[in-house]
PDB file of C-alpha atoms in Angstrom:
ATOM      1  CA  UNK A  11       7.496  -3.238  17.302  1.00  0.00           C
ATOM      2  CA  UNK A  12       6.356  -4.429  20.683  1.00  0.00           C
ATOM      3  CA  UNK A  13       2.868  -4.614  22.182  1.00  0.00           C
ATOM      4  CA  UNK A  14       1.335  -6.015  25.341  1.00  0.00           C
ATOM      5  CA  UNK A  15      -1.471  -8.579  25.356  1.00  0.00           C
ATOM      6  CA  UNK A  16      -3.282 -10.490  28.104  1.00  0.00           C
ATOM      7  CA  UNK A  17      -4.588 -14.033  28.165  1.00  0.00           C
ATOM      8  CA  UNK A  18      -8.363 -14.147  27.813  1.00  0.00           C
ATOM      9  CA  UNK A  19     -10.253 -16.637  29.984  1.00  0.00           C
ATOM     10  CA  UNK A  20     -13.834 -16.151  28.807  1.00  0.00           C
ATOM     11  CA  UNK A  21     -14.846 -16.879  25.214  1.00  0.00           C
ATOM     12  CA  UNK A  22     -17.975 -16.560  23.116  1.00  0.00           C
ATOM     13  CA  UNK A  23     -19.970 -13.776  21.493  1.00  0.00           C
ATOM     14  CA  UNK A  24     -21.370 -12.402  24.735  1.00  0.00           C
ATOM     15  CA  UNK A  25     -17.998 -12.391  26.467  1.00  0.00           C
ATOM     16  CA  UNK A  26     -16.393 -10.609  23.504  1.00  0.00           C
ATOM     17  CA  UNK A  27     -19.137  -7.968  23.509  1.00  0.00           C
ATOM     18  CA  UNK A  28     -18.650  -7.280  27.216  1.00  0.00           C
ATOM     19  CA  UNK A  29     -14.899  -7.137  26.679  1.00  0.00           C
ATOM     20  CA  UNK A  30     -15.239  -4.439  24.010  1.00  0.00           C
ATOM     21  CA  UNK A  31     -17.416  -2.352  26.359  1.00  0.00           C
ATOM     22  CA  UNK A  32     -14.498  -2.272  28.820  1.00  0.00           C
ATOM     23  CA  UNK A  33     -12.122  -0.931  26.134  1.00  0.00           C
ATOM     24  CA  UNK A  34     -10.438  -4.204  25.231  1.00  0.00           C
ATOM     25  CA  UNK A  35     -10.240  -6.014  21.877  1.00  0.00           C
ATOM     26  CA  UNK A  36     -10.475  -9.824  21.710  1.00  0.00           C
ATOM     27  CA  UNK A  37      -7.953 -11.701  19.606  1.00  0.00           C
ATOM     28  CA  UNK A  38      -6.232 -15.007  18.994  1.00  0.00           C
ATOM     29  CA  UNK A  39      -2.674 -16.230  18.518  1.00  0.00           C
ATOM     30  CA  UNK A  40      -2.204 -19.453  16.555  1.00  0.00           C
ATOM     31  CA  UNK A  41       0.462 -21.434  14.753  1.00  0.00           C
ATOM     32  CA  UNK A  42       3.570 -23.287  15.835  1.00  0.00           C
ATOM     33  CA  UNK A  43       3.621 -26.258  18.181  1.00  0.00           C
ATOM     34  CA  UNK A  44       1.545 -24.596  20.920  1.00  0.00           C
ATOM     35  CA  UNK A  45      -2.222 -24.499  21.132  1.00  0.00           C
ATOM     36  CA  UNK A  46      -4.156 -21.466  19.944  1.00  0.00           C
ATOM     37  CA  UNK A  47      -4.249 -18.777  22.628  1.00  0.00           C
ATOM     38  CA  UNK A  48      -7.176 -16.422  23.229  1.00  0.00           C
ATOM     39  CA  UNK A  49      -5.954 -12.916  24.060  1.00  0.00           C
ATOM     40  CA  UNK A  50      -7.199  -9.389  24.725  1.00  0.00           C
ATOM     41  CA  UNK A  51      -5.483  -6.079  23.959  1.00  0.00           C
ATOM     42  CA  UNK A  52      -6.132  -2.486  25.022  1.00  0.00           C
ATOM     43  CA  UNK A  53      -8.258  -1.051  22.201  1.00  0.00           C
ATOM     44  CA  UNK A  54      -6.769   2.456  22.131  1.00  0.00           C
ATOM     45  CA  UNK A  55      -3.192   1.193  22.102  1.00  0.00           C
ATOM     46  CA  UNK A  56      -4.078  -1.241  19.328  1.00  0.00           C
ATOM     47  CA  UNK A  57      -5.889   1.457  17.325  1.00  0.00           C
ATOM     48  CA  UNK A  58      -2.779   3.664  17.274  1.00  0.00           C
ATOM     49  CA  UNK A  59      -0.491   0.718  16.524  1.00  0.00           C
ATOM     50  CA  UNK A  60      -2.559  -0.218  13.464  1.00  0.00           C
ATOM     51  CA  UNK A  61      -1.924   3.237  11.976  1.00  0.00           C
ATOM     52  CA  UNK A  62       1.779   2.390  11.696  1.00  0.00           C
ATOM     53  CA  UNK A  63       2.851   0.584   8.545  1.00  0.00           C
ATOM     54  CA  UNK A  64       5.439  -1.495  10.415  1.00  0.00           C
ATOM     55  CA  UNK A  65       2.705  -3.096  12.545  1.00  0.00           C
ATOM     56  CA  UNK A  66       1.277  -4.683   9.398  1.00  0.00           C
ATOM     57  CA  UNK A  67       4.464  -5.770   7.644  1.00  0.00           C
ATOM     58  CA  UNK A  68       7.088  -6.707  10.241  1.00  0.00           C
ATOM     59  CA  UNK A  69       7.585  -9.401  12.857  1.00  0.00           C
ATOM     60  CA  UNK A  70       6.180  -8.118  16.163  1.00  0.00           C
ATOM     61  CA  UNK A  71       7.195  -8.738  19.769  1.00  0.00           C
ATOM     62  CA  UNK A  72       4.132  -9.721  21.794  1.00  0.00           C
ATOM     63  CA  UNK A  73       4.468  -9.643  25.579  1.00  0.00           C
ATOM     64  CA  UNK A  74       2.164 -11.861  27.655  1.00  0.00           C
ATOM     65  CA  UNK A  75       2.748 -12.359  31.397  1.00  0.00           C
ATOM     66  CA  UNK A  76       6.261 -10.937  31.083  1.00  0.00           C
ATOM     67  CA  UNK A  77       7.263 -13.330  28.281  1.00  0.00           C
ATOM     68  CA  UNK A  78       7.968 -12.208  24.713  1.00  0.00           C
ATOM     69  CA  UNK A  79       7.105 -14.139  21.584  1.00  0.00           C
ATOM     70  CA  UNK A  80       7.406 -13.352  17.879  1.00  0.00           C
ATOM     71  CA  UNK A  81       4.146 -12.957  15.972  1.00  0.00           C
ATOM     72  CA  UNK A  82       2.884 -11.626  12.653  1.00  0.00           C
ATOM     73  CA  UNK A  83      -0.387  -9.757  12.147  1.00  0.00           C
ATOM     74  CA  UNK A  84      -2.716 -11.854  10.006  1.00  0.00           C
ATOM     75  CA  UNK A  85      -6.208 -10.371  10.142  1.00  0.00           C
ATOM     76  CA  UNK A  86      -8.126  -7.416  11.566  1.00  0.00           C
ATOM     77  CA  UNK A  87     -11.917  -7.225  11.729  1.00  0.00           C
ATOM     78  CA  UNK A  88     -13.316  -3.688  11.871  1.00  0.00           C
ATOM     79  CA  UNK A  89     -16.820  -2.461  12.663  1.00  0.00           C
ATOM     80  CA  UNK A  90     -18.690  -1.459   9.457  1.00  0.00           C
ATOM     81  CA  UNK A  91     -19.075   2.189  10.449  1.00  0.00           C
ATOM     82  CA  UNK A  92     -17.730   2.724  13.984  1.00  0.00           C
ATOM     83  CA  UNK A  93     -14.086   3.341  14.819  1.00  0.00           C
ATOM     84  CA  UNK A  94     -13.978  -0.013  16.552  1.00  0.00           C
ATOM     85  CA  UNK A  95     -11.717  -3.046  16.183  1.00  0.00           C
ATOM     86  CA  UNK A  96     -13.845  -6.148  16.629  1.00  0.00           C
ATOM     87  CA  UNK A  97     -11.187  -8.870  16.541  1.00  0.00           C
ATOM     88  CA  UNK A  98      -7.534  -9.384  15.654  1.00  0.00           C
ATOM     89  CA  UNK A  99      -5.506 -12.458  14.644  1.00  0.00           C
ATOM     90  CA  UNK A 100      -1.782 -13.113  15.045  1.00  0.00           C
ATOM     91  CA  UNK A 101       0.385 -16.010  13.899  1.00  0.00           C
ATOM     92  CA  UNK A 102       3.365 -17.285  15.840  1.00  0.00           C
ATOM     93  CA  UNK A 103       6.680 -17.018  14.025  1.00  0.00           C
ATOM     94  CA  UNK A 104       9.438 -19.628  14.016  1.00  0.00           C
ATOM     95  CA  UNK A 105      12.889 -18.187  13.304  1.00  0.00           C
ATOM     96  CA  UNK A 106      13.837 -21.226  11.204  1.00  0.00           C
ATOM     97  CA  UNK A 107      10.654 -21.433   9.112  1.00  0.00           C
ATOM     98  CA  UNK A 108      10.046 -19.285   6.060  1.00  0.00           C
ATOM     99  CA  UNK A 109       6.809 -17.326   6.098  1.00  0.00           C
ATOM    100  CA  UNK A 110       4.469 -15.620   3.658  1.00  0.00           C
ATOM    101  CA  UNK A 111       3.824 -11.927   4.259  1.00  0.00           C
ATOM    102  CA  UNK A 112       2.662  -8.841   2.391  1.00  0.00           C
ATOM    103  CA  UNK A 113       5.201  -6.049   2.083  1.00  0.00           C
ATOM    104  CA  UNK A 114       4.374  -2.481   0.924  1.00  0.00           C
ATOM    105  CA  UNK A 115       6.161  -0.927  -2.050  1.00  0.00           C
ATOM    106  CA  UNK A 116       7.539   2.585  -1.571  1.00  0.00           C
ATOM    107  CA  UNK A 117       7.815   4.343  -4.938  1.00  0.00           C
ATOM    108  CA  UNK A 118      10.040   7.390  -5.454  1.00  0.00           C
ATOM    109  CA  UNK A 119      11.844   9.324  -8.177  1.00  0.00           C
ATOM    110  CA  UNK A 120       9.087   9.278 -10.800  1.00  0.00           C
ATOM    111  CA  UNK A 121       9.139  13.094 -10.998  1.00  0.00           C
ATOM    112  CA  UNK A 122      12.749  12.845 -12.224  1.00  0.00           C
ATOM    113  CA  UNK A 123      12.041  10.375 -15.031  1.00  0.00           C
ATOM    114  CA  UNK A 124      12.010  11.306 -18.713  1.00  0.00           C
ATOM    115  CA  UNK A 125       8.432  10.033 -19.033  1.00  0.00           C
ATOM    116  CA  UNK A 126       7.152  12.549 -16.484  1.00  0.00           C
ATOM    117  CA  UNK A 127       9.490  15.503 -17.022  1.00  0.00           C
ATOM    118  CA  UNK A 128       9.575  15.739 -20.816  1.00  0.00           C
ATOM    119  CA  UNK A 129       7.091  13.311 -22.378  1.00  0.00           C
ATOM    120  CA  UNK A 130       3.880  14.451 -20.708  1.00  0.00           C
ATOM    121  CA  UNK A 131       3.075  11.156 -18.964  1.00  0.00           C
ATOM    122  CA  UNK A 132       1.960  10.092 -15.503  1.00  0.00           C
ATOM    123  CA  UNK A 133       3.029   7.058 -13.468  1.00  0.00           C
ATOM    124  CA  UNK A 134       0.085   4.892 -12.424  1.00  0.00           C
ATOM    125  CA  UNK A 135       0.928   2.765  -9.367  1.00  0.00           C
ATOM    126  CA  UNK A 136      -0.955  -0.436 -10.198  1.00  0.00           C
ATOM    127  CA  UNK A 137       0.302  -2.510  -7.245  1.00  0.00           C
ATOM    128  CA  UNK A 138       1.214  -1.027  -3.864  1.00  0.00           C
ATOM    129  CA  UNK A 139       2.206  -4.227  -2.022  1.00  0.00           C
ATOM    130  CA  UNK A 140       3.465  -7.693  -2.896  1.00  0.00           C
ATOM    131  CA  UNK A 141       3.503 -11.025  -1.108  1.00  0.00           C
ATOM    132  CA  UNK A 142       6.936 -12.401  -0.297  1.00  0.00           C
ATOM    133  CA  UNK A 143       8.435 -15.603   1.077  1.00  0.00           C
ATOM    134  CA  UNK A 144      11.397 -15.364   3.446  1.00  0.00           C
ATOM    135  CA  UNK A 145      12.751 -16.139   6.894  1.00  0.00           C
ATOM    136  CA  UNK A 146      11.439 -13.880   9.682  1.00  0.00           C
ATOM    137  CA  UNK A 147      14.845 -12.234  10.071  1.00  0.00           C
ATOM    138  CA  UNK A 148      14.853 -11.249   6.375  1.00  0.00           C
ATOM    139  CA  UNK A 149      11.350  -9.779   6.281  1.00  0.00           C
ATOM    140  CA  UNK A 150      11.657  -6.116   5.174  1.00  0.00           C
ATOM    141  CA  UNK A 151       9.426  -3.357   6.503  1.00  0.00           C
ATOM    142  CA  UNK A 152       9.010  -2.124   2.911  1.00  0.00           C
ATOM    143  CA  UNK A 153      10.646  -2.432  -0.519  1.00  0.00           C
ATOM    144  CA  UNK A 154      11.977   0.773  -2.082  1.00  0.00           C
ATOM    145  CA  UNK A 155      11.394   1.121  -5.839  1.00  0.00           C
ATOM    146  CA  UNK A 156      13.183   3.817  -7.863  1.00  0.00           C
ATOM    147  CA  UNK A 157      11.100   5.153 -10.766  1.00  0.00           C
ATOM    148  CA  UNK A 158      13.614   7.674 -12.135  1.00  0.00           C
ATOM    149  CA  UNK A 159      14.260   5.444 -15.160  1.00  0.00           C
ATOM    150  CA  UNK A 160      10.654   5.379 -16.395  1.00  0.00           C
ATOM    151  CA  UNK A 161      10.255   5.965 -20.131  1.00  0.00           C
ATOM    152  CA  UNK A 162       7.247   6.677 -22.307  1.00  0.00           C
ATOM    153  CA  UNK A 163       5.590   3.519 -23.637  1.00  0.00           C
ATOM    154  CA  UNK A 164       7.277   1.241 -21.067  1.00  0.00           C
ATOM    155  CA  UNK A 165       5.919  -0.174 -17.808  1.00  0.00           C
ATOM    156  CA  UNK A 166       7.677  -1.418 -14.677  1.00  0.00           C
ATOM    157  CA  UNK A 167       7.184  -5.132 -13.957  1.00  0.00           C
ATOM    158  CA  UNK A 168       7.893  -7.248 -10.893  1.00  0.00           C
ATOM    159  CA  UNK A 169      10.984  -8.730 -12.549  1.00  0.00           C
ATOM    160  CA  UNK A 170      12.417  -5.220 -12.993  1.00  0.00           C
ATOM    161  CA  UNK A 171      12.867  -4.488  -9.273  1.00  0.00           C
ATOM    162  CA  UNK A 172      15.593  -5.719  -6.944  1.00  0.00           C
ATOM    163  CA  UNK A 173      14.347  -7.582  -3.868  1.00  0.00           C
ATOM    164  CA  UNK A 174      16.284  -7.674  -0.587  1.00  0.00           C
ATOM    165  CA  UNK A 175      18.584 -10.619   0.056  1.00  0.00           C
ATOM    166  CA  UNK A 176      16.727 -13.776   1.070  1.00  0.00           C
ATOM    167  CA  UNK A 177      13.347 -12.449  -0.135  1.00  0.00           C
ATOM    168  CA  UNK A 178      11.356 -14.103  -2.944  1.00  0.00           C
ATOM    169  CA  UNK A 179       8.237 -12.600  -4.517  1.00  0.00           C
ATOM    170  CA  UNK A 180       5.091 -14.744  -4.644  1.00  0.00           C
ATOM    171  CA  UNK A 181       2.875 -13.509  -7.518  1.00  0.00           C
ATOM    172  CA  UNK A 182      -0.759 -14.556  -7.724  1.00  0.00           C
ATOM    173  CA  UNK A 183      -3.390 -14.977 -10.418  1.00  0.00           C
ATOM    174  CA  UNK A 184      -1.249 -16.929 -12.873  1.00  0.00           C
ATOM    175  CA  UNK A 185       0.776 -13.848 -13.859  1.00  0.00           C
ATOM    176  CA  UNK A 186       4.371 -14.408 -12.775  1.00  0.00           C
ATOM    177  CA  UNK A 187       5.511 -10.944 -13.832  1.00  0.00           C
ATOM    178  CA  UNK A 188       2.697  -8.465 -13.091  1.00  0.00           C
ATOM    179  CA  UNK A 189       2.849  -4.760 -13.922  1.00  0.00           C
ATOM    180  CA  UNK A 190       3.712  -2.646 -10.885  1.00  0.00           C
ATOM    181  CA  UNK A 191       3.711   0.785 -12.516  1.00  0.00           C
ATOM    182  CA  UNK A 192       2.249   1.741 -15.890  1.00  0.00           C
ATOM    183  CA  UNK A 193       3.272   4.860 -17.813  1.00  0.00           C
ATOM    184  CA  UNK A 194       0.221   6.637 -19.202  1.00  0.00           C
ATOM    185  CA  UNK A 195       0.361   9.544 -21.660  1.00  0.00           C
ATOM    186  CA  UNK A 196      -1.859  12.497 -20.777  1.00  0.00           C
ATOM    187  CA  UNK A 197      -4.375  13.215 -23.539  1.00  0.00           C
ATOM    188  CA  UNK A 198      -3.593  16.504 -25.299  1.00  0.00           C
ATOM    189  CA  UNK A 199      -0.293  16.948 -23.482  1.00  0.00           C
ATOM    190  CA  UNK A 200       1.623  17.056 -26.766  1.00  0.00           C
ATOM    191  CA  UNK A 201       0.588  19.065 -29.833  1.00  0.00           C
ATOM    192  CA  UNK A 202       2.181  18.197 -33.181  1.00  0.00           C
ATOM    193  CA  UNK A 203       4.562  20.863 -34.486  1.00  0.00           C
ATOM    194  CA  UNK A 204       2.491  21.495 -37.652  1.00  0.00           C
ATOM    195  CA  UNK A 205      -0.657  21.982 -35.568  1.00  0.00           C
ATOM    196  CA  UNK A 206       1.130  24.227 -33.110  1.00  0.00           C
ATOM    197  CA  UNK A 207       2.418  26.442 -35.912  1.00  0.00           C
ATOM    198  CA  UNK A 208      -0.987  26.674 -37.538  1.00  0.00           C
ATOM    199  CA  UNK A 209      -2.610  27.591 -34.247  1.00  0.00           C
ATOM    200  CA  UNK A 210      -0.006  30.255 -33.500  1.00  0.00           C
ATOM    201  CA  UNK A 211      -0.422  32.241 -36.743  1.00  0.00           C
ATOM    202  CA  UNK A 212      -3.343  32.578 -39.198  1.00  0.00           C
ATOM    203  CA  UNK A 213      -2.881  31.172 -42.671  1.00  0.00           C
ATOM    204  CA  UNK A 214      -2.064  33.494 -45.582  1.00  0.00           C
ATOM    205  CA  UNK A 215      -4.972  35.304 -47.216  1.00  0.00           C
ATOM    206  CA  UNK A 216      -6.810  35.724 -43.919  1.00  0.00           C
ATOM    207  CA  UNK A 217      -8.043  32.136 -43.779  1.00  0.00           C
ATOM    208  CA  UNK A 218      -8.562  30.822 -40.256  1.00  0.00           C
ATOM    209  CA  UNK A 219      -6.032  28.469 -38.674  1.00  0.00           C
ATOM    210  CA  UNK A 220      -7.241  25.355 -36.882  1.00  0.00           C
ATOM    211  CA  UNK A 221      -9.675  26.542 -34.243  1.00  0.00           C
ATOM    212  CA  UNK A 222      -8.881  30.250 -34.910  1.00  0.00           C
ATOM    213  CA  UNK A 223     -10.623  33.209 -36.574  1.00  0.00           C
ATOM    214  CA  UNK A 224      -9.721  34.786 -39.924  1.00  0.00           C
ATOM    215  CA  UNK A 225      -7.756  38.020 -39.797  1.00  0.00           C
ATOM    216  CA  UNK A 226      -9.668  40.942 -41.343  1.00  0.00           C
ATOM    217  CA  UNK A 227      -8.578  41.762 -44.931  1.00  0.00           C
ATOM    218  CA  UNK A 228      -6.825  45.089 -45.432  1.00  0.00           C
ATOM    219  CA  UNK A 229      -8.975  47.723 -47.192  1.00  0.00           C
ATOM    220  CA  UNK A 230      -7.708  49.372 -50.393  1.00  0.00           C
ATOM    221  CA  UNK A 231      -7.243  53.169 -50.177  1.00  0.00           C
ATOM    222  CA  UNK A 232     -10.129  55.221 -51.651  1.00  0.00           C
ATOM    223  CA  UNK A 233      -9.524  56.852 -55.074  1.00  0.00           C
ATOM    224  CA  UNK A 234      -8.994  60.649 -55.033  1.00  0.00           C
ATOM    225  CA  UNK A 235     -11.583  62.841 -56.848  1.00  0.00           C
ATOM    226  CA  UNK A 236     -10.326  65.191 -59.589  1.00  0.00           C
TER     227      UNK A 236
END
């Protein structure tokens, strides 16, 4: 994706406030051999760009004064309750240096798995994005994960998925193989066969089945008078 930015001359809280009033968003570009660069971007264009997943997870082309440079979105500061972007940070990207980035996981196929179709379970998506380490050219927009092989009682871990070539996962929190998707059985989805049979028909002698009412006993025919 490509976006246009402009070099920002004035800095400080007051200057940033006045800039936002004019419909621009202040930002910064850092990293690499060059000095950090203060920039400003059209707020409406930036607002729509942020709605696209690729703007968050791919290497971007930033145009300043007719020159393009590769950057990666690093941070966005939003107003607590207004639809307003307060500040945005980008990092310069070197084609020969590996970078850390967060990549979304796109799950599909869970409705075709045995766990969902026949075993009365649901697939709980525990993690929706992972951090990866790779060269800028190898950075994927997303990682597709097929869930059609899910089974009851089993969960999908990070080690179970295939990453694109040149991409290495970077787990956090001391867990090197976190759970991505857990298979959870729905309470009451399955009724044991014995219970189902008892619920379907009353027991002999008119006694009530589990949760049911007793069938009325048949009356004996009245004796004829002589």
